[in-house]
Each structure stands twice: as C-alpha cells, then as structure tokens.
Short mmCIF file of C-alpha atoms and ligand atoms in Angstrom, two decimals:
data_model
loop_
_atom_site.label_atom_id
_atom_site.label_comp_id
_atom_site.label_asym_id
_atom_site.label_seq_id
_atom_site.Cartn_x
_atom_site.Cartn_y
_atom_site.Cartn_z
CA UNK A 88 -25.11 -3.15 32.75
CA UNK A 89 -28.22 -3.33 30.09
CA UNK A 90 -29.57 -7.13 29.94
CA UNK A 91 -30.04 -7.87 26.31
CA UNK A 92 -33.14 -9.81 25.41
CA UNK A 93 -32.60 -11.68 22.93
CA UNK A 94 -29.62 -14.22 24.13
CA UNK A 95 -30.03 -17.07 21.69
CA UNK A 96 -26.29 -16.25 20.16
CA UNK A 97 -25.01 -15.15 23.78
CA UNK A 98 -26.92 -18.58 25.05
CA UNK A 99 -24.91 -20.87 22.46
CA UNK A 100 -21.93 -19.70 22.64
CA UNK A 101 -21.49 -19.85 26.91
CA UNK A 102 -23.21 -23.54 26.18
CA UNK A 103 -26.41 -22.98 27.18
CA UNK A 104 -29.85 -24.26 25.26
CA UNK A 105 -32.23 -22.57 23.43
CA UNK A 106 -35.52 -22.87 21.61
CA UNK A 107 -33.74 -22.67 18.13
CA UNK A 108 -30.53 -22.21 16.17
CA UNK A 109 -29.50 -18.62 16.09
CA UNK A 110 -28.77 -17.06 12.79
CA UNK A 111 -27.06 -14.26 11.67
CA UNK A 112 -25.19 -13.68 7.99
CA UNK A 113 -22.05 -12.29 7.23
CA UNK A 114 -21.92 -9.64 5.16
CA UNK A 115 -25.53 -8.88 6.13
CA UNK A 116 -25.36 -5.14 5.43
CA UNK A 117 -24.79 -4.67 2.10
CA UNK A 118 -25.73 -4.28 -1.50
CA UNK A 119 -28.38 -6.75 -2.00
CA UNK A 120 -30.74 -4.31 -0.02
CA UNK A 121 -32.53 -1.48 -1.76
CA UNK A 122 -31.96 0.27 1.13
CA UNK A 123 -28.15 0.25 1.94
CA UNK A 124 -27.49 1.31 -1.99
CA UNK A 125 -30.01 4.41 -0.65
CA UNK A 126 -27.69 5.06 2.73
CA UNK A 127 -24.32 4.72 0.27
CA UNK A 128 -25.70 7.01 -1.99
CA UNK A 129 -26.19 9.41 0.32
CA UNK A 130 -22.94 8.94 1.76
CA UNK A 131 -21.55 9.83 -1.34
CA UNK A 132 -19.49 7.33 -1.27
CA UNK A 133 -18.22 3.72 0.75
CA UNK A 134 -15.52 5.34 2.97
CA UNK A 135 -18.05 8.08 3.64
CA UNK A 136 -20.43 5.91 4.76
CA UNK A 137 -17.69 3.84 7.19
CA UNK A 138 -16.61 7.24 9.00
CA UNK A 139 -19.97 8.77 9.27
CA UNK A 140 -21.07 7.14 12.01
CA UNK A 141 -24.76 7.96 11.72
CA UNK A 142 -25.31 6.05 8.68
CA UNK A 143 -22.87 3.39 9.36
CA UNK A 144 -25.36 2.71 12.61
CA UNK A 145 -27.91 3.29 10.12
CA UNK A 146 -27.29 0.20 7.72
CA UNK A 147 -26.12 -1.64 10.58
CA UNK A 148 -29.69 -1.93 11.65
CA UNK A 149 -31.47 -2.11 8.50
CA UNK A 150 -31.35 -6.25 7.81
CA UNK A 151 -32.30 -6.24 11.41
CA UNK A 152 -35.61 -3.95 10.35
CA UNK A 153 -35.84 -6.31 7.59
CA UNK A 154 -35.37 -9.95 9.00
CA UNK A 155 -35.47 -12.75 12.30
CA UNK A 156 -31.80 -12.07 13.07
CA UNK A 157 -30.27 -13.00 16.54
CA UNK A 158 -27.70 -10.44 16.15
CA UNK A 159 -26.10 -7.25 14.44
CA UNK A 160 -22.66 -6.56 12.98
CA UNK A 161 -20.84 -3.21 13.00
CA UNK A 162 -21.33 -1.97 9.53
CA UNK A 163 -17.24 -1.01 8.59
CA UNK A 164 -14.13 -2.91 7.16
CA UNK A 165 -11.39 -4.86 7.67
CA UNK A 166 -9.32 -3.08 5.56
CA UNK A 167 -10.28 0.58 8.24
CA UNK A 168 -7.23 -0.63 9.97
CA UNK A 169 -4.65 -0.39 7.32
CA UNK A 170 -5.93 2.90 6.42
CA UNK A 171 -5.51 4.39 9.94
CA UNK A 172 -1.85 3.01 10.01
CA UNK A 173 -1.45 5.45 7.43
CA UNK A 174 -1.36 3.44 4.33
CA UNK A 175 -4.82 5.23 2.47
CA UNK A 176 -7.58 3.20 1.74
CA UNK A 177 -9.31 4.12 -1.73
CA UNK A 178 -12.23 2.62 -3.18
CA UNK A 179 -13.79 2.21 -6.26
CA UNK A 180 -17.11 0.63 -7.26
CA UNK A 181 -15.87 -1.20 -9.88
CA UNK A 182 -12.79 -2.37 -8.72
CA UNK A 183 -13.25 -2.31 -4.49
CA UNK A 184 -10.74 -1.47 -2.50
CA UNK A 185 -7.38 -1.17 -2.62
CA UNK A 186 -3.98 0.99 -1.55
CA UNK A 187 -2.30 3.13 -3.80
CA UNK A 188 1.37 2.37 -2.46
CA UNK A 189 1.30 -1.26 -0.86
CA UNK A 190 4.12 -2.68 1.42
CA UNK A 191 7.41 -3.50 -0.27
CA UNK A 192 9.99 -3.85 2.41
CA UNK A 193 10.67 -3.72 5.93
CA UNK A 194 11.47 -0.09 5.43
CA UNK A 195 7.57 0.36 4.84
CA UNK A 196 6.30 -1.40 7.42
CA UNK A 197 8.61 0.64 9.87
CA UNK A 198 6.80 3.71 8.96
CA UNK A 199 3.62 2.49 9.63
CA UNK A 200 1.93 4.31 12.39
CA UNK A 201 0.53 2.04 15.23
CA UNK A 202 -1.73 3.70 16.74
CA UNK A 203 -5.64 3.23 16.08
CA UNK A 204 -7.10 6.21 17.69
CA UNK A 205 -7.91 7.69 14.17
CA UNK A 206 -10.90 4.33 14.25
CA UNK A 207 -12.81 6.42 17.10
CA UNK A 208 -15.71 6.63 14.09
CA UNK A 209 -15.92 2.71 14.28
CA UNK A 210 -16.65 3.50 18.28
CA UNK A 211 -19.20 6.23 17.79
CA UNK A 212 -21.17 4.22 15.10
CA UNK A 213 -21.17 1.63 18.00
CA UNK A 214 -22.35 3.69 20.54
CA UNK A 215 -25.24 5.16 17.82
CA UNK A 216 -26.16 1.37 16.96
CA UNK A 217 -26.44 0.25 20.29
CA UNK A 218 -28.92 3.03 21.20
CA UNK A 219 -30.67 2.01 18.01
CA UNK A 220 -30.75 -1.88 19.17
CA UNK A 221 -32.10 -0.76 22.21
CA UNK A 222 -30.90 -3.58 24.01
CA UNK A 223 -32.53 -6.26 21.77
CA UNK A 224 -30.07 -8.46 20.05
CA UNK A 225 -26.47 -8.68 20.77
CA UNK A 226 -24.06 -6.50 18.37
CA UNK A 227 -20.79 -8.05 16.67
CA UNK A 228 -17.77 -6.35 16.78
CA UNK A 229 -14.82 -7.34 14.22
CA UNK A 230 -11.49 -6.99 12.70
CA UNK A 231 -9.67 -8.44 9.77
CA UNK A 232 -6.66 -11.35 10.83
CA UNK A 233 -2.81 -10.30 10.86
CA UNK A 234 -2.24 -12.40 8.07
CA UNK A 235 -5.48 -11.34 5.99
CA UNK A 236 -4.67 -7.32 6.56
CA UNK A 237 -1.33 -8.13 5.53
CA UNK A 238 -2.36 -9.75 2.34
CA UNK A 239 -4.06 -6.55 1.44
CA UNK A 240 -1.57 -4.38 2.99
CA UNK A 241 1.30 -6.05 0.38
CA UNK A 242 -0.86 -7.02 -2.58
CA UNK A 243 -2.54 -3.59 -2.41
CA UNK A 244 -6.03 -5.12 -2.90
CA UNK A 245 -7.16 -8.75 -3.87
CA UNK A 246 -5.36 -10.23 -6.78
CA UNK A 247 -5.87 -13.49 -8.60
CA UNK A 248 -2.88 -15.53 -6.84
CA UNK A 249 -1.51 -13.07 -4.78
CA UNK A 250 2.00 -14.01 -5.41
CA UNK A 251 3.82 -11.02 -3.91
CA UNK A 252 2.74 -11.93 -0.45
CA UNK A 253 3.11 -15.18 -0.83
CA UNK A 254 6.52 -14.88 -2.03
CA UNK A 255 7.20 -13.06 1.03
CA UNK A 256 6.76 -15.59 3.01
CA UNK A 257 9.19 -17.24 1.80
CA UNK A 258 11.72 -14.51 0.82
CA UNK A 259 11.12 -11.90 3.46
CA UNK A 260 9.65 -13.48 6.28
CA UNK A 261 11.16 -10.66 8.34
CA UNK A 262 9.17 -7.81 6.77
CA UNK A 263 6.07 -10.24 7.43
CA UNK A 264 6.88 -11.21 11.49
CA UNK A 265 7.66 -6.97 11.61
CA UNK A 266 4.22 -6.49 10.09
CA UNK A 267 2.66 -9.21 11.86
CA UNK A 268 4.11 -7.87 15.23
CA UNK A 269 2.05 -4.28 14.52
CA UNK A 270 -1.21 -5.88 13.66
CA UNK A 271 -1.24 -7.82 16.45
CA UNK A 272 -0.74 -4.84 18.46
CA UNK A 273 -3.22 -2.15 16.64
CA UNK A 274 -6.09 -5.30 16.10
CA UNK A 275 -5.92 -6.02 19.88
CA UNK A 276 -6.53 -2.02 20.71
CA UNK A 277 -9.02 -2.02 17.76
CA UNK A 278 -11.26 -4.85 19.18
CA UNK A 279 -11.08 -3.47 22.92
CA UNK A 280 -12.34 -0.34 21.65
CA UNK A 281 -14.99 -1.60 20.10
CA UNK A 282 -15.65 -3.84 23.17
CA UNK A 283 -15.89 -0.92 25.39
CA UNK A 284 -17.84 1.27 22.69
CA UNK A 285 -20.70 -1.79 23.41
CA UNK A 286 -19.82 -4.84 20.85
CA UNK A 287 -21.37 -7.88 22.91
CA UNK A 288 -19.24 -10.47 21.05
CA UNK A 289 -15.94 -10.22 18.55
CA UNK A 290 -15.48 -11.92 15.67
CA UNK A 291 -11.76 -12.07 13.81
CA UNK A 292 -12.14 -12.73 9.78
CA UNK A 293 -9.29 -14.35 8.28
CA UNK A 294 -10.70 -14.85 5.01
CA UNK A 295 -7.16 -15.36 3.27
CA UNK A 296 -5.69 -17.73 6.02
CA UNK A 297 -6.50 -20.87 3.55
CA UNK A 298 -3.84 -19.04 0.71
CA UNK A 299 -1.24 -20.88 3.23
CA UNK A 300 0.33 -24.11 3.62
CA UNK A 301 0.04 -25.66 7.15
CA UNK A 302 3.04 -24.90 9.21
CA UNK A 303 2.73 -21.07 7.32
CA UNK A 304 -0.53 -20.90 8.42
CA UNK A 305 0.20 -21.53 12.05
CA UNK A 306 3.03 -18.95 12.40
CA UNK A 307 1.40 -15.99 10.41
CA UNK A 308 -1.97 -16.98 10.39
CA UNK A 309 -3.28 -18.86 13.91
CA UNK A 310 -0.21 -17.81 16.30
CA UNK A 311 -1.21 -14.22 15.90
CA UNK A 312 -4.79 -14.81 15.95
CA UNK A 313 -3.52 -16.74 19.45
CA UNK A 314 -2.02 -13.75 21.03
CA UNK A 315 -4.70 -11.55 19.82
CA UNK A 316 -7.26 -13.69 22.17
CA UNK A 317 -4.42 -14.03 24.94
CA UNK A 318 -4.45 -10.26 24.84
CA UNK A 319 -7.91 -9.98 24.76
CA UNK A 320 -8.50 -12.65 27.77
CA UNK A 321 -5.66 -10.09 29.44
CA UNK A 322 -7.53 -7.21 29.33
CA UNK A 323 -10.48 -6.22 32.13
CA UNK A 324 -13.16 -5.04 29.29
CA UNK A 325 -12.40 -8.41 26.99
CA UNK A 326 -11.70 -11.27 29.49
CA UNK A 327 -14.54 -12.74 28.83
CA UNK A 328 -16.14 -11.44 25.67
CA UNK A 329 -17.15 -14.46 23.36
CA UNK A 330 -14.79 -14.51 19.85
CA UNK A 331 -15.78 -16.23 16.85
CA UNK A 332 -12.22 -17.20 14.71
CA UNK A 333 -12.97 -17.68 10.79
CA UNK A 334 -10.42 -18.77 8.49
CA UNK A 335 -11.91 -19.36 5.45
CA UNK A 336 -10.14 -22.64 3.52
CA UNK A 337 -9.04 -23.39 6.91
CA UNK A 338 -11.06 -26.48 6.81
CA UNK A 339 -8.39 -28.70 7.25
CA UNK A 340 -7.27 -27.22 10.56
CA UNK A 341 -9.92 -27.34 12.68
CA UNK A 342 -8.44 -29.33 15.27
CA UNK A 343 -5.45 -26.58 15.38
CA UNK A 344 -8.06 -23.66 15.49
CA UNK A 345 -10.17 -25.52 18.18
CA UNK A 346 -7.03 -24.85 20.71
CA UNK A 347 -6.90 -20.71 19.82
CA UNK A 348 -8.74 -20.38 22.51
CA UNK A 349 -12.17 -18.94 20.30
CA UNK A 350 -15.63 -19.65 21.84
CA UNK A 351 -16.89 -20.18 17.99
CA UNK A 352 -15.42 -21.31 14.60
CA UNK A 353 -16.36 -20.29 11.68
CA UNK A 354 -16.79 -22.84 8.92
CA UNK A 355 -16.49 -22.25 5.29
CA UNK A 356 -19.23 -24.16 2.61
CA UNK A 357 -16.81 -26.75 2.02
CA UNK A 358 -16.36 -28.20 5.07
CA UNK A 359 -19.22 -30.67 5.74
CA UNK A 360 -20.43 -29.46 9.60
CA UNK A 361 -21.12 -32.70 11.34
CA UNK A 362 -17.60 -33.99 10.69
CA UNK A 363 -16.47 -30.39 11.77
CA UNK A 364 -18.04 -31.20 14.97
CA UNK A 365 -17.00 -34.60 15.59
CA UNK A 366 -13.26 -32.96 15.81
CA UNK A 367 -13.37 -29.77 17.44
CA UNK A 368 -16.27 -31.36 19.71
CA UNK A 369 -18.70 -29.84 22.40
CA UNK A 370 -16.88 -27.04 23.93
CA UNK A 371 -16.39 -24.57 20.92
CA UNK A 372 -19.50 -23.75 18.60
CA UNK A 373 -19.56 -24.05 14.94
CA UNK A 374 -21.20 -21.17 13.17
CA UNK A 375 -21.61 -21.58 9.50
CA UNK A 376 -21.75 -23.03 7.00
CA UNK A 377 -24.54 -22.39 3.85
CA UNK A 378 -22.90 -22.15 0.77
CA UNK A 379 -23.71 -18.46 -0.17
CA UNK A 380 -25.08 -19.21 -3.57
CA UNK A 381 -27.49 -21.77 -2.41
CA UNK A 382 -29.65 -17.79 -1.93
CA UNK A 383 -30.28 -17.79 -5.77
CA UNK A 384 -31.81 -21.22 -5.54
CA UNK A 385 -35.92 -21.46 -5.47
CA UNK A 386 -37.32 -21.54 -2.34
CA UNK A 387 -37.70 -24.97 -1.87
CA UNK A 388 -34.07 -25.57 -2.62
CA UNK A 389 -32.98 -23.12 -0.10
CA UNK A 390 -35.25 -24.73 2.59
CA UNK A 391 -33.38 -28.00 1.26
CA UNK A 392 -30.07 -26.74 1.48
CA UNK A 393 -30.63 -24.86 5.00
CA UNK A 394 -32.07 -28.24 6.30
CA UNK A 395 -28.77 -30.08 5.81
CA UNK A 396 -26.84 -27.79 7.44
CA UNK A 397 -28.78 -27.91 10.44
CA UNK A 398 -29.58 -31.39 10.01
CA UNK A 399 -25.27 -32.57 9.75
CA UNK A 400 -25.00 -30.28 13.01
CA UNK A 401 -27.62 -32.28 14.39
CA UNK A 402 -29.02 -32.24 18.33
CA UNK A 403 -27.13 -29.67 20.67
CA UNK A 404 -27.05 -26.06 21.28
CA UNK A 405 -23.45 -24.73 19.98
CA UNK A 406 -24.63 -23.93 16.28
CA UNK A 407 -25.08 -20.38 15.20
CA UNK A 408 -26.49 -20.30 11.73
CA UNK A 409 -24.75 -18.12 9.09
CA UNK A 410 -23.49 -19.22 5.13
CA UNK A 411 -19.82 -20.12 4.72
CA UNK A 412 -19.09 -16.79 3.66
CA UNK A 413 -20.78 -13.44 2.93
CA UNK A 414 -23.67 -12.61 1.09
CA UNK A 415 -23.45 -11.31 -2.39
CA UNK A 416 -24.82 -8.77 -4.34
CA UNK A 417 -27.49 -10.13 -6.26
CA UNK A 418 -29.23 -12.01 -3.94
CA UNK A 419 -32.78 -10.86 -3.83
CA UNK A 420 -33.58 -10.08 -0.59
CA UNK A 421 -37.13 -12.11 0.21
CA UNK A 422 -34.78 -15.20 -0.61
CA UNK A 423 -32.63 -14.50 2.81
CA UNK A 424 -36.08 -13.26 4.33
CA UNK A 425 -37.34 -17.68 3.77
CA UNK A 426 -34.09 -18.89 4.31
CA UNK A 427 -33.95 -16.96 8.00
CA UNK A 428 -37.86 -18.07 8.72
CA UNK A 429 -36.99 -21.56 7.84
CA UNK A 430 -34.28 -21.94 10.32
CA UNK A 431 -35.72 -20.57 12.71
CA UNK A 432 -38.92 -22.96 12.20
CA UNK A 433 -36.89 -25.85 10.98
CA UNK A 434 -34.11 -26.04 13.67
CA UNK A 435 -37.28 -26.19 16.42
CA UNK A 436 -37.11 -30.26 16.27
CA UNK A 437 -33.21 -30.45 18.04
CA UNK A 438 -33.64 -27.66 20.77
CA UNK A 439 -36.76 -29.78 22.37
CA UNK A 440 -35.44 -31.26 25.81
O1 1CP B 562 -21.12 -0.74 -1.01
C1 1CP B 562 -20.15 -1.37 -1.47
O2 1CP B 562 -19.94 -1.45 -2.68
C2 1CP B 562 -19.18 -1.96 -0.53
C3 1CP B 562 -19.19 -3.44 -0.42
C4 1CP B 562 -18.64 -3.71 0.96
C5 1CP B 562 -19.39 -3.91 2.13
C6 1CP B 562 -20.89 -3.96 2.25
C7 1CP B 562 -17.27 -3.73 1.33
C8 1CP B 562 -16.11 -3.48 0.48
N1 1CP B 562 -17.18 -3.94 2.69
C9 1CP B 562 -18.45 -4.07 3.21
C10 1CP B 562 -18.81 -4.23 4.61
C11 1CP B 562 -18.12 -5.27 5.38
N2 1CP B 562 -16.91 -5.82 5.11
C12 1CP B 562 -18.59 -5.81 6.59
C13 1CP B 562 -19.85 -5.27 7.25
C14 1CP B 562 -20.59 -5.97 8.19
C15 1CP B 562 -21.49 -7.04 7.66
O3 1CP B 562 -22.64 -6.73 7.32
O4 1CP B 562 -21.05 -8.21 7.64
C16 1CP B 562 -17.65 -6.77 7.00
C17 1CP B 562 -17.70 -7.67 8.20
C18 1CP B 562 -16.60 -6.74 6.06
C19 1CP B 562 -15.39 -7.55 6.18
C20 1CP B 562 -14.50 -7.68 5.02
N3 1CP B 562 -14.10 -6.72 4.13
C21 1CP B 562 -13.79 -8.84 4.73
C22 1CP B 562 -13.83 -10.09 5.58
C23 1CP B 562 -14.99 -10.92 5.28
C24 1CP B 562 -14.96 -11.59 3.95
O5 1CP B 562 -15.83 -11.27 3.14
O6 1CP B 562 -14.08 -12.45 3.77
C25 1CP B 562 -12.99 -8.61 3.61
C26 1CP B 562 -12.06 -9.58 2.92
C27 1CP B 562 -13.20 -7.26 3.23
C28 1CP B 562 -12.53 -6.53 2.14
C29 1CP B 562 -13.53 -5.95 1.22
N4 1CP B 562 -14.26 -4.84 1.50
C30 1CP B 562 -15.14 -4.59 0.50
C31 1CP B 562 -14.96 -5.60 -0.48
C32 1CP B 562 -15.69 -5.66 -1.79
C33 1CP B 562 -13.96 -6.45 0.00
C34 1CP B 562 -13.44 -7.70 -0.68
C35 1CP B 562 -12.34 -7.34 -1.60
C36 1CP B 562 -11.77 -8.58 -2.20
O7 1CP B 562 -11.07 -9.31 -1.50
O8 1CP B 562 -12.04 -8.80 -3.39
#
C-alpha cells in the first residue's frame, strides 16, 4: 500500500506527535471559492456535479491547490444516501435541498430500497481524487448520521423546528427504529465503499443530533452511530480506519460520545475545548472548534480567535484544527488562506518536545 506523506492528521489521531496542529475545514469545498462556482457551473447543476465524478474529484482538490491543508474531503452529500434509497433528491439554489415526497409512515420506510450500489459515483470520484492527491495528504471519507438522514428523510429538507420528526419520536417511534435499522445498514456499506475506493479516514456528521433530548439522543442518535463503528471495526477493509463522530449541539454529551468507540470528536463553537478535553481525556482527539463566523473578522481578530482555540487545547498532540461547523458562503477566501498559515505557525510553541 501507497505511504502518504503528509501524516500530521493520521499522526494525531493514532496518538502520535507532530511538529504542529493539523487543520482541515469542513465544508472546505464550496461556494466561497471562485473556482468551485466555475466547476458547478459547468456541471450544470449541484447533483451534476456530485455524480460526475471528474469534477467532484475536481473541487475536491481545489482548497487543497489553494491552501496548507493536512487533508481532503470527498466533495458529495449526506443527503446522496437518501436519494439512492429511492426517495429523489432535488435541489434548488435558493432553497437547497430537499425531497419531494418525505417519509410519513412505516409504510414508506418499508419501500425504501437498501441497497447503495447506485453511490458507485461517490467511489469513482474517490478513486479520481486519490490519483489527483498523489499520495500527499490523507482523504476523508463521510456520511450523514441515522438520526440526521432521517431528519431530512421525514422533514423533506431543513425546516425551522422540525416538528414532524420530532413528533415522531414520540408518536411513531416504530417508523423511526424501522428507519433507523436501514440507515444503519446502507451507511455501514456506504462508508466501506468509500474505504476501499481509498478514503484514509471516515468521518460521520450528525449535525441534527443536538435537536434531541438526552436519553432520545442516545437511542436514535449515538446507539446507531455505535453499531455503525462496531460494524465498521467488523469488517477487514475498516477495522482499523480512524472515525471522527460530530454531533453538532452535542456538547453536553461528550462523555457519552467519548465511549462510541470514535478515534476523534468533533466539537461544535460552543463548547469551550479545554473543558472538552478535561472529560473525554487523552485517548480520543478533539477536532474543532472555530466559530465559523470568526472568518469575516479582520485579520488580526481571526489570528486572535484561532489562538484561543489552540491555546484552551493547550500542550499535546490529539487536536486537529477545523471551525465548529462548515464554512459559509461569503467568506472571502484569503481570510481562510491567514487563518490556515496562522495555525500552522502559531500551534509550533506546544508540539516542541
Ligand atoms: O453549490 C451549492 O450551492 C451547494 C452547497 C453544498 C455543498 C458545497 C451542499 C448542499 N452540500 C455541499 C457539499 C458538502 N456537504 C460536503 C462536501 C465536502 C466538504 O468540503 O466538506 C459535505 C461534507 C456536506 C455534508 C452535509 N450536507 C451536511 C453535514 C455537515 C453540516 O454542514 O452539518 C449537511 C447537513 C448537508 C445538507 C446540505 N447540503 C447542501 C446544503 C446547503 C445542506 C444544508 C441544508 C440545511 O440543512 O439547511
């Protein structure tokens, strides 16, 4: 197998040192660069882009052209999934995505298809990336949580207090556990796929996990997330792939999260990073946790900001670098270009033995 050069990510989360904190930002391809609205354009449109794997390789590796990043991230969706159970994905620029004909009952959840062979395009633009990498940073794989596809899957895209699938919960928690039970089965094949296409490291976003109360959270939120690892650590290609968990709000859990059996966690902007670490402690890494909009401050303030973080993680080697959530639209690009350099100069001081 090809020996990537650039281990700092690989290096932090197995425990080992290195000369700096590792960065990477979610939501790195996207439409803050000139470039990627070029690439979607030419796509013709979003979905285009996603299934062609070509230019989905081809963004992928365009904030790596552009910045210091210790690692790339599949350029595709959460929401691919859904889509290749058979309930179509449709998107809109000014509205995102969304589903036409959301679940209502346990009659629609039967008829979803589990099968994920129809995400082979989320392979090939894989395979194109890694020749593109060429071996020198590590590539991301990922997949939406059970509980956050389902959100989607029922509300039919985001909605302001998404009260049908929260009602759910409560009022057909069978439909739920039935949907759950597929996810966990079509996520599992998903992220073994993309494992064997050549993704280095998976990463499971479970950006709506925070929507639910505690014991909620653990049964449709963390317990699948659980047997998604279990069947990952149960599987010859994934036994011992690092996986980064992120529930975002899921602050409050990190002690809970800390025994999913994850190599990282992923911390949302509210959660203040050296108390994060006090409770999960040294054998799991913390990757996070920059309040996104901290990128539309001057550059002095984003030094300032991106300081703190790495400042409250302190001394020790299990911090990758990232903001608390993605990176938005209007960010001007040279502002991630001084926050990246300034980690990478800044963080120097804790990584000297
Ligand atoms: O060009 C465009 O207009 C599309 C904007 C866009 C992009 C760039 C969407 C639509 N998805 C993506 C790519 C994407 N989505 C990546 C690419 C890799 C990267 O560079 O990080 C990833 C990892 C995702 C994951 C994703 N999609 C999440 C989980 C992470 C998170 O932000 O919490 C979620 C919730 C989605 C759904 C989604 N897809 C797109 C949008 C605008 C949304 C959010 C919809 C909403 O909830 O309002």
């Amino acid at each position: 197998m090809s020996v990537i050069k650039n281990r700092r990510i690989l290096d932090v989360l197995s425990g080992e040192p290195v000369d700096k904190t590792p960065v990477w930002i979610m939501r790195q391809a996207g439409r803050y660069l000139p470039e990627y609205k070029k690439t979607r354009a030419e796509a013709g449109s979003f979905l285009d882009l996603c299934k062609t794997p070509e230019l989905a390789s081809e963004v992928t590796v365009q904030p790596i052209r552009r910045f210091d990043l210790d690692a790339a991230i599949i350029f595709s969706d959460i929401l691919t999934i859904p889509d290749a159970m058979g309930l179509e994905l449709k998107f809109e620029d000014n509205r995102g995505p969304y589903f036409d004909n959301p679940l209502d009952n346990l009659n629609d959840v039967s008829s979803l298809s589990n099968n994920v062979n129809s995400l082979e395009y989320v392979a090939e633009a894989i395979i194109h990336t890694k020749t593109k990498l060429n071996n020198e940073i590590p590539l991301i794989g990922f997949s939406g949580s059970p509980w956050t596809l389902s959100t989607y899957m029922i509300e039919g895209a985001a909605t302001k207090e998404f009260r049908k699938v929260r009602s759910i919960v409560f009022n057909n928690p069978e439909m739920l556990n039935e949907l759950t039970k597929k996810l966990i089965k079509s996520i599992s094949e998903y992220l073994i796929m993309q494992a064997k296409a050549g993704a280095n490291i998976l990463m499971i976003f479970d950006s709506w996990g925070g929507l639910l109360n505690t014991n909620n959270y653990v049964h449709f939120s963390l317990n699948p997330m659980k047997e998604i690892i279990n069947n990952l650590r149960n599987n010859e290609v994934t036994k011992n792939i690092p996986i980064i968990l992120f529930t975002r709000g899921g602050g409050g859990w990190l002690n809970k999260i800390s025994e999913a059996g994850c190599n990282a966690i992923g911390l949302d902007w509210t959660v203040d990073i050296s108390d994060a670490r006090k409770i999960v402690g040294e054998n799991i890494c913390l990757q996070g946790n920059l309040d996104p909009c901290a990128l539309h401050g001057t550059e002095q303030s984003i030094k300032d900001a991106a300081s703190k973080v790495i400042d409250g993680y302190g001394f020790g080697h299990r911090h990758i670098f990232n903001l608390g959530h993605g990176i938005d639209q209007y960010v001007n690009p040279d502002n991630l270009g001084v926050l990246i350099d300034h980690v990478k100069e800044y963080s120097k001081k804790y990584h000297q033995n």
